[in-house]
mmCIF file of C-alpha atoms in Angstrom:
data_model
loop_
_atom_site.group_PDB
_atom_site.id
_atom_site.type_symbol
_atom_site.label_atom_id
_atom_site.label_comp_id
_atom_site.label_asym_id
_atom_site.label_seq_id
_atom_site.Cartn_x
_atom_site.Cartn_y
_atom_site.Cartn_z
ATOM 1 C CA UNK A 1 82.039 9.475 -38.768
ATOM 2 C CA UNK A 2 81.253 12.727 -40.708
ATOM 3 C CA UNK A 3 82.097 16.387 -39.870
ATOM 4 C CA UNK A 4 78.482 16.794 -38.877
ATOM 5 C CA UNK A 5 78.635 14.081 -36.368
ATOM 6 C CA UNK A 6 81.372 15.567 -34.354
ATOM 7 C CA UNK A 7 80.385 19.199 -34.854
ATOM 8 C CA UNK A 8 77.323 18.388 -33.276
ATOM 9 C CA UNK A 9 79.289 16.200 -30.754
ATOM 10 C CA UNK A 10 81.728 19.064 -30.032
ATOM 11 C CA UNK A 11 78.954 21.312 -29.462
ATOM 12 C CA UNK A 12 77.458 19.330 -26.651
ATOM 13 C CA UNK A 13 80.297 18.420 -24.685
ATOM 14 C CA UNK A 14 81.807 21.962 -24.624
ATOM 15 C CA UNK A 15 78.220 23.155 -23.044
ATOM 16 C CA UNK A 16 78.831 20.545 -20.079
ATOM 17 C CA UNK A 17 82.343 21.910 -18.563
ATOM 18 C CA UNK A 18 81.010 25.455 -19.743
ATOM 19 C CA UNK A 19 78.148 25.488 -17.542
ATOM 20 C CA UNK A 20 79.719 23.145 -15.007
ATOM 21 C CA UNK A 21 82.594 25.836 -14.542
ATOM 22 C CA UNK A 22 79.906 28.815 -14.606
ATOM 23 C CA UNK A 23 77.993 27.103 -11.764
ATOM 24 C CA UNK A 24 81.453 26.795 -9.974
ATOM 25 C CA UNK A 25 81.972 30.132 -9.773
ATOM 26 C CA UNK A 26 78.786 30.795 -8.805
ATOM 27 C CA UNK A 27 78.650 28.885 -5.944
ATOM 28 C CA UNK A 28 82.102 29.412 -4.950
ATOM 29 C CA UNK A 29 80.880 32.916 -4.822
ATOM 30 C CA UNK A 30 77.993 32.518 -3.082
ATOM 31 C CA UNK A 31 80.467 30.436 -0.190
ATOM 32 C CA UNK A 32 82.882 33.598 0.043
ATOM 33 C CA UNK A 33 79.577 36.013 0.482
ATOM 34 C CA UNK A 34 77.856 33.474 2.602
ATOM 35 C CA UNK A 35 77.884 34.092 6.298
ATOM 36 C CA UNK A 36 76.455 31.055 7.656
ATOM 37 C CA UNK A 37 79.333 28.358 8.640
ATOM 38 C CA UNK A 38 77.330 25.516 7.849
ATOM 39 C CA UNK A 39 75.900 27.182 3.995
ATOM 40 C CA UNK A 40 79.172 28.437 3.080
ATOM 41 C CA UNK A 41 80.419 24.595 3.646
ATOM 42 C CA UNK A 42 77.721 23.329 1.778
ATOM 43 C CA UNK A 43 78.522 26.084 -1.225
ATOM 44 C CA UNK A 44 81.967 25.285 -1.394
ATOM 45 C CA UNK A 45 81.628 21.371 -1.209
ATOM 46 C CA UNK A 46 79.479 22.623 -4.359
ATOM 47 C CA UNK A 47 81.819 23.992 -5.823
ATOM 48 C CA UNK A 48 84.944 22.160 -5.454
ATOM 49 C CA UNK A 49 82.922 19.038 -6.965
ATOM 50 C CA UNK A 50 81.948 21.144 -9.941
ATOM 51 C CA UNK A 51 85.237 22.217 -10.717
ATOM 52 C CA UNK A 52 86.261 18.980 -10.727
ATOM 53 C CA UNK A 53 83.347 17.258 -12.418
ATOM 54 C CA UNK A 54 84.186 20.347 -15.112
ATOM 55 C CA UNK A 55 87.791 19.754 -15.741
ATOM 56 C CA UNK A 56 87.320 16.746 -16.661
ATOM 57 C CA UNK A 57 84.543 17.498 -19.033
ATOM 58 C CA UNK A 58 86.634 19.820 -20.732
ATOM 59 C CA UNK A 59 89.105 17.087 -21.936
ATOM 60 C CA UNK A 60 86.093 15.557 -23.533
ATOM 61 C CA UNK A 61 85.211 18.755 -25.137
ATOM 62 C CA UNK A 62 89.284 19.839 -26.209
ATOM 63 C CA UNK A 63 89.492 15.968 -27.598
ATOM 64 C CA UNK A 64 85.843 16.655 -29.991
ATOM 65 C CA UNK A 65 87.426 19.887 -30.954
ATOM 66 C CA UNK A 66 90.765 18.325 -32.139
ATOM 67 C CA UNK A 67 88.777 15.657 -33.967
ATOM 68 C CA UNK A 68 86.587 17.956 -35.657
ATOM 69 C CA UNK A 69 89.817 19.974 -36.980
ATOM 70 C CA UNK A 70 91.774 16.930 -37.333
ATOM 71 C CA UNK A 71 94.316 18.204 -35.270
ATOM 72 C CA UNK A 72 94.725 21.793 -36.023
ATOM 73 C CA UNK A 73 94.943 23.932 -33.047
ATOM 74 C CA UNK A 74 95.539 27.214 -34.885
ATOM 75 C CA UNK A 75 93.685 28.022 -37.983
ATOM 76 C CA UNK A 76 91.896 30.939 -39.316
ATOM 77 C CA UNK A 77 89.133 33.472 -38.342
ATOM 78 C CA UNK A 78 86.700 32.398 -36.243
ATOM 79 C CA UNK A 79 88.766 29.348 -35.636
ATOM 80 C CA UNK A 80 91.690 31.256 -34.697
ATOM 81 C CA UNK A 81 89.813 33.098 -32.272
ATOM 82 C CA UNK A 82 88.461 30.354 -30.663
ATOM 83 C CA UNK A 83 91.463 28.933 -30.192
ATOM 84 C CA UNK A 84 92.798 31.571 -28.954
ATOM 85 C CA UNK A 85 90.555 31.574 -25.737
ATOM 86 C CA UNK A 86 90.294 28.024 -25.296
ATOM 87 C CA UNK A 87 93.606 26.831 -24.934
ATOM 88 C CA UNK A 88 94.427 29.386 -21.892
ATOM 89 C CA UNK A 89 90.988 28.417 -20.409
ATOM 90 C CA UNK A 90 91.986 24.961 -20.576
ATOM 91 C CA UNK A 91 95.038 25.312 -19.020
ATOM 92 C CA UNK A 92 93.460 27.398 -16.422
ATOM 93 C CA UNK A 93 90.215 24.938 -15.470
ATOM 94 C CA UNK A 94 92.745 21.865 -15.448
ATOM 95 C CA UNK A 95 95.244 24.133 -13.008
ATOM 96 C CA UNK A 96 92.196 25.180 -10.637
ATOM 97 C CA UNK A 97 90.678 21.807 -10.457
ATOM 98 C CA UNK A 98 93.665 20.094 -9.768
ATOM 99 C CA UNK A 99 94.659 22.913 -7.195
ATOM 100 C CA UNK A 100 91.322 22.818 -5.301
ATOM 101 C CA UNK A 101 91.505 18.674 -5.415
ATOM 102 C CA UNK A 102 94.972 18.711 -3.156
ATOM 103 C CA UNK A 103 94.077 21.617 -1.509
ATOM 104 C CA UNK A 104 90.228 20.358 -0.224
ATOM 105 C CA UNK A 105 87.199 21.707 -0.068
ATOM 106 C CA UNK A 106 88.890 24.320 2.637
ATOM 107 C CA UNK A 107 91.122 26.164 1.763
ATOM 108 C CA UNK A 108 92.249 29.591 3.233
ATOM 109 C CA UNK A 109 90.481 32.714 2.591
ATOM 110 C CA UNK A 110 93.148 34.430 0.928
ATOM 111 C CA UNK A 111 93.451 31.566 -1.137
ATOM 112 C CA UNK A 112 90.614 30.801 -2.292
ATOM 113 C CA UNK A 113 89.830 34.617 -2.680
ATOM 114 C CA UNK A 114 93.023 34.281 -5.177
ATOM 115 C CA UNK A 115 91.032 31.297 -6.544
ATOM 116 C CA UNK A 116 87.898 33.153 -7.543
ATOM 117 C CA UNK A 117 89.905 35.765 -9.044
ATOM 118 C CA UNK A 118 91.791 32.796 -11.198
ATOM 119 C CA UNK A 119 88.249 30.752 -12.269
ATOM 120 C CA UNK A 120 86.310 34.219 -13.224
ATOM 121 C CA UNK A 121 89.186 34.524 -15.115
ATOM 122 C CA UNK A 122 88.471 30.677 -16.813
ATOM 123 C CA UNK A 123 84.813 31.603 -17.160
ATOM 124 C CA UNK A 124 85.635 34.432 -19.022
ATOM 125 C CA UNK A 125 88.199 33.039 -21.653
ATOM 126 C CA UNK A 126 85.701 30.182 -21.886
ATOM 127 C CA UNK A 127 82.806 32.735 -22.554
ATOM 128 C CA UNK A 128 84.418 33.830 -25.140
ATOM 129 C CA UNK A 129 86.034 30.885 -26.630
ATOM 130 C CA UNK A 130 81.922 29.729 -26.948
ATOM 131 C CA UNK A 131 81.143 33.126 -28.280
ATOM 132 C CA UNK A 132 83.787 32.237 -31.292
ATOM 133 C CA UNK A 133 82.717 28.324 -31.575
ATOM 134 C CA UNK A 134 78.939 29.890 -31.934
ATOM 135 C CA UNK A 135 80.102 32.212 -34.475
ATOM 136 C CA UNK A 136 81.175 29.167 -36.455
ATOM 137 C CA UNK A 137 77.966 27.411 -36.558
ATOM 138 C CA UNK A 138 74.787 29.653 -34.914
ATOM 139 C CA UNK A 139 76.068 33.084 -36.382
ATOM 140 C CA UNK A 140 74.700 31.648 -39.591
ATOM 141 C CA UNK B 1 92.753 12.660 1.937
ATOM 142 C CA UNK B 2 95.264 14.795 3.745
ATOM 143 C CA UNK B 3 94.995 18.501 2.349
ATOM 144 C CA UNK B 4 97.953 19.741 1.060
ATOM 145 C CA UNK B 5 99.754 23.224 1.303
ATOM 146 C CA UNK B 6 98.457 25.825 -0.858
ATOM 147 C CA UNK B 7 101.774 26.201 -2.158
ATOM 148 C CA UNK B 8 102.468 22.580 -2.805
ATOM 149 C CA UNK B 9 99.171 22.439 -4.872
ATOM 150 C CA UNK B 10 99.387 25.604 -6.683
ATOM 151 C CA UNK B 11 102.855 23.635 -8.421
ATOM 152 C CA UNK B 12 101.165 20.343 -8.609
ATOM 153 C CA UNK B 13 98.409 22.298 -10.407
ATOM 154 C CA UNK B 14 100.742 24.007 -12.961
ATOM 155 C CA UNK B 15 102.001 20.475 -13.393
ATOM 156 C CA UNK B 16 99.008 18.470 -14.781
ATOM 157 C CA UNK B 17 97.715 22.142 -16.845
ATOM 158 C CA UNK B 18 101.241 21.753 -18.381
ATOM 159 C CA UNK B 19 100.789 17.716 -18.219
ATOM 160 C CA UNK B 20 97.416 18.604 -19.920
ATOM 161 C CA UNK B 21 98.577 21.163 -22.675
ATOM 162 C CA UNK B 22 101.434 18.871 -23.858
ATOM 163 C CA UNK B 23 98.991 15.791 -23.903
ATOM 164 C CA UNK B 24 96.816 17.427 -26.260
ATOM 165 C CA UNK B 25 99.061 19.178 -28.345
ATOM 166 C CA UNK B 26 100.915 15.517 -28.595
ATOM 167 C CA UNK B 27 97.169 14.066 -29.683
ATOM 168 C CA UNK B 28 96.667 17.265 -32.171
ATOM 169 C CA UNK B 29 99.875 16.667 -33.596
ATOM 170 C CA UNK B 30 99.363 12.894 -34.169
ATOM 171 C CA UNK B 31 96.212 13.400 -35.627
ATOM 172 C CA UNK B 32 97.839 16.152 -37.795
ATOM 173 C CA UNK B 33 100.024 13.170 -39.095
ATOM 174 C CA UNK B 34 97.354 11.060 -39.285
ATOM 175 C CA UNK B 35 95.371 13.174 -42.015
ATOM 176 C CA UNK B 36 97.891 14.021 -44.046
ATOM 177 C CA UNK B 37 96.230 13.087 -46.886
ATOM 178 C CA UNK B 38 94.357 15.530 -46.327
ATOM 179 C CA UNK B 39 95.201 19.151 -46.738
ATOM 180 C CA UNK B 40 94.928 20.959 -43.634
ATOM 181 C CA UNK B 41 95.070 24.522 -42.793
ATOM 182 C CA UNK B 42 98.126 26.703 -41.391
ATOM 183 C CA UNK B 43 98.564 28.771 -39.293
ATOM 184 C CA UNK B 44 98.271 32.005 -40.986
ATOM 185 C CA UNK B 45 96.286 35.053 -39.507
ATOM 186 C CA UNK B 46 93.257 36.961 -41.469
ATOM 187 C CA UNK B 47 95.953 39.721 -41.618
ATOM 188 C CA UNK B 48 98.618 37.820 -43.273
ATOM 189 C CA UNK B 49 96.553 35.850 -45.560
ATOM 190 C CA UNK B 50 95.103 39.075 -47.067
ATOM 191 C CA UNK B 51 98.281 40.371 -47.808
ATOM 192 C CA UNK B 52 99.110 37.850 -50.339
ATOM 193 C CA UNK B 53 96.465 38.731 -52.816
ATOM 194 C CA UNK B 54 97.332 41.892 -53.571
ATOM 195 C CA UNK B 55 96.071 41.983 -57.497
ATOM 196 C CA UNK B 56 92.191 41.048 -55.614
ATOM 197 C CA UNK B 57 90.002 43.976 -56.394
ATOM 198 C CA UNK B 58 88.278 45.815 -52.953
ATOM 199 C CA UNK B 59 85.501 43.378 -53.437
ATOM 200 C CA UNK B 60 87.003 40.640 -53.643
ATOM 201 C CA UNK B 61 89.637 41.471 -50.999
ATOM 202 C CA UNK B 62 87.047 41.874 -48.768
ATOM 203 C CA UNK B 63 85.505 38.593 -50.187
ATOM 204 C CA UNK B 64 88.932 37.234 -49.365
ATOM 205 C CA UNK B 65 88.233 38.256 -45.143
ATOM 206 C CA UNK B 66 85.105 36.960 -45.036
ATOM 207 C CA UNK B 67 86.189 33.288 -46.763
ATOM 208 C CA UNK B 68 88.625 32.962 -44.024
ATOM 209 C CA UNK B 69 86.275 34.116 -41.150
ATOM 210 C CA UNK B 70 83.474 31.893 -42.107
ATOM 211 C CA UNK B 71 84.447 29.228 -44.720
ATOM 212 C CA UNK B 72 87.968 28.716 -44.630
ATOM 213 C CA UNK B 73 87.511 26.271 -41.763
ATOM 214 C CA UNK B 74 85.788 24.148 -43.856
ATOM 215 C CA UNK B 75 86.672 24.806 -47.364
ATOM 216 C CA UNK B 76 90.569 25.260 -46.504
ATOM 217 C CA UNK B 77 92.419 28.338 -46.243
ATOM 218 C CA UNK B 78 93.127 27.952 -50.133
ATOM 219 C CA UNK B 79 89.697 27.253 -50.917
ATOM 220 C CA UNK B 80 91.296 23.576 -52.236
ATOM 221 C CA UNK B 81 88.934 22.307 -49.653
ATOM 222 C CA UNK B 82 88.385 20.606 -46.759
ATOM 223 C CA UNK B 83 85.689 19.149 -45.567
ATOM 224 C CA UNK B 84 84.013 21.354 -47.836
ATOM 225 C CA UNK B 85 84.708 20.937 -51.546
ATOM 226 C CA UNK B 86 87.346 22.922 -53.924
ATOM 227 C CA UNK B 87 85.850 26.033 -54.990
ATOM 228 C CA UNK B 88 87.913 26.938 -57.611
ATOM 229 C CA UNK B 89 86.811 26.898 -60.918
ATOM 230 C CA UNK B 90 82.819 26.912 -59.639
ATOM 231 C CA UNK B 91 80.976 26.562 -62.353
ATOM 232 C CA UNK B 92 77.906 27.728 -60.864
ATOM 233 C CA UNK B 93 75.939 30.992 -61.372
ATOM 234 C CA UNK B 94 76.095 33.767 -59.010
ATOM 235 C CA UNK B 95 72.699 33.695 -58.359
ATOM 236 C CA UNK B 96 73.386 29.780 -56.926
ATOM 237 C CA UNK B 97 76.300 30.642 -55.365
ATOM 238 C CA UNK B 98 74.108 33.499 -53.534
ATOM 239 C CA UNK B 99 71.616 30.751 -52.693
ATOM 240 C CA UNK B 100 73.885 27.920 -51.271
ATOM 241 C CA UNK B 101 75.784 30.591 -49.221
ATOM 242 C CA UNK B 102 72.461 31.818 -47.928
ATOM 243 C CA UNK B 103 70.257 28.934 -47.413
ATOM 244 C CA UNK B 104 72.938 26.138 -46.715
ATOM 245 C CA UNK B 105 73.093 22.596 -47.996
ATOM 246 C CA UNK B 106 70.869 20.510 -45.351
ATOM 247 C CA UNK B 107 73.156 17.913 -43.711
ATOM 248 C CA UNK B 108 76.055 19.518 -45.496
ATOM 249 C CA UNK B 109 76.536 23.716 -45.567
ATOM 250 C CA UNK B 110 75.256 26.010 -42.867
ATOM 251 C CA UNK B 111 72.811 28.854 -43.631
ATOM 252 C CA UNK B 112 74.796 32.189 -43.663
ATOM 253 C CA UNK B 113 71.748 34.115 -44.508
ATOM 254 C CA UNK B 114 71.135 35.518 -40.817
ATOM 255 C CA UNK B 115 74.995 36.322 -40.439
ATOM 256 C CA UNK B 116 75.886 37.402 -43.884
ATOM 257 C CA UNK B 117 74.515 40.675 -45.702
ATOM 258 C CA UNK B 118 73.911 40.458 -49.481
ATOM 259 C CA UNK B 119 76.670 43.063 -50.042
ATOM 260 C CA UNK B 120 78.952 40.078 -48.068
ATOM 261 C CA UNK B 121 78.081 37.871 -50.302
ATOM 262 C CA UNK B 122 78.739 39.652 -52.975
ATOM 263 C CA UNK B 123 81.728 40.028 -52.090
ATOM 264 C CA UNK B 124 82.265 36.703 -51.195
ATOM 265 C CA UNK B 125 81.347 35.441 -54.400
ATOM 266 C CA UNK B 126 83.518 38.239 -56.050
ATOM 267 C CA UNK B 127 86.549 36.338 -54.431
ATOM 268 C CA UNK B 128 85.507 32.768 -55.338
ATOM 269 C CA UNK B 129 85.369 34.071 -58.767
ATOM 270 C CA UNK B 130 89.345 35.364 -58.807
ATOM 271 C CA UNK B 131 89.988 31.120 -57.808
ATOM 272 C CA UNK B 132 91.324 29.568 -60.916
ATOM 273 C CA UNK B 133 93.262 26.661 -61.232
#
């Protein structure tokens, strides 16, 4: 299969963890806001399934990516940057989702106050790491 | 499932990220192997690459950053290409070489017309011009 294939293959199965992680933080944010016992459950059942759901997109979308560079996971440019975000957002959405798997869809408030922190953190390295993969191919 | 302890998780979770990381950096690095036939770019930062053309004129120094923020990923970090072709020796005119960086190849080259200036180009095609050999 050609370049083409894969960029275009890459391309859609970064958007899936992107905006499943996105709409994790969301509604994890909406459950710490949320006064209502009963919504905040429902938000954070939400939430913890989208982080989930979202980790393991992302191996689908770090596996495209290696195909598509054969491998490299440095590089140059806009490549470089790229990689540079995604491999510490990565990390980060595989550490969260695994985290709030053990932990349930409960955890304490100062934990999971810690966890918003941690997955805004995620959303942001993997807003930019899609910033950089755009540059590559809609920037034209 | 029984919930565990924050603390218990938080380890089990640096566990599979590092579990994770290694995985795919084991995968990158077979499929490194795997091509090896083909050549594929290093590591090397905008920075350091532009340092070793020092004889390039401002043009085509400049022509040199832009190569390895937009093409390099696809015509190598060389320009011995990639997935793109070699572009040394072109022996197209600059007014085609304007065109194809522009407009694209359909199915093959992206348009760089909305991202590119023609003074970028210029420049661009002022460094694919110093590739000989």
């Amino acid at each position: 299969m050609n370049s083409i294939f894969w960029e275009r293959a890459h391309g859609g199965l970064t958007h899936l963890p992107i905006a499943l992680n996105f709409a994790a933080a969301f509604f994890d944010a909406l459950a710490f806001f949320c006064r209502r016992s009963s919504r905040r459950r429902e938000f954070k059942a939400i939430g913890y399934w989208l982080v989930i759901f979202g980790a393991l997109g992302s191996l689908g979308a770090v596996l495209s990516g290696l195909v598509l560079t054969k491998g490299v996971i440095g590089g140059t440019g806009a490549v470089l940057w790229h990689h540079y975000f995604v491999w510490p957002a990565f990390i980060l959405i595989v550490g969260l989702a695994t985290w709030r798997f053990l932990v349930g869809r409960e955890p304490s408030r100062r934990a999971f106050k810690l966890y918003l922190a941690v997955i805004l953190v995620g959303c942001s390295l993997m807003g930019a790491a899609g910033f950089f993969g755009g540059e590559m191919l809609l920037g034209h | 499932m029984k919930s565990w302890s924050g603390d218990k998780a938080m380890v089990a979770a640096i566990c599979a990220s590092g579990t994770a990381l290694v995985s795919m950096l084991g995968i990158a690095s077979i499929m490194r192997h795997g091509a090896s036939t083909i050549p594929v770019p290093t590591l090397v930062t905008t920075a350091q690459a532009a340092v070793k053309s020092p004889e390039l004129t401002a043009d085509a120094a400049q022509g040199r950053h832009l190569f390895l923020m937009n093409c390099a990923h696809c015509h190598g970090d060389d320009a011995r290409g990639d997935e793109g072709p070699d572009l040394h020796d072109l022996h197209r005119s600059d007014a085609r070489i304007h065109e194809v960086i522009t407009a694209g190849i359909k199915g093959e080259m992206p348009s760089f017309g909305k991202k590119l200036g023609d003074s970028d180009v210029r420049q661009l095609i002022a460094y694919v011009r110093t590739l000989h050999g």
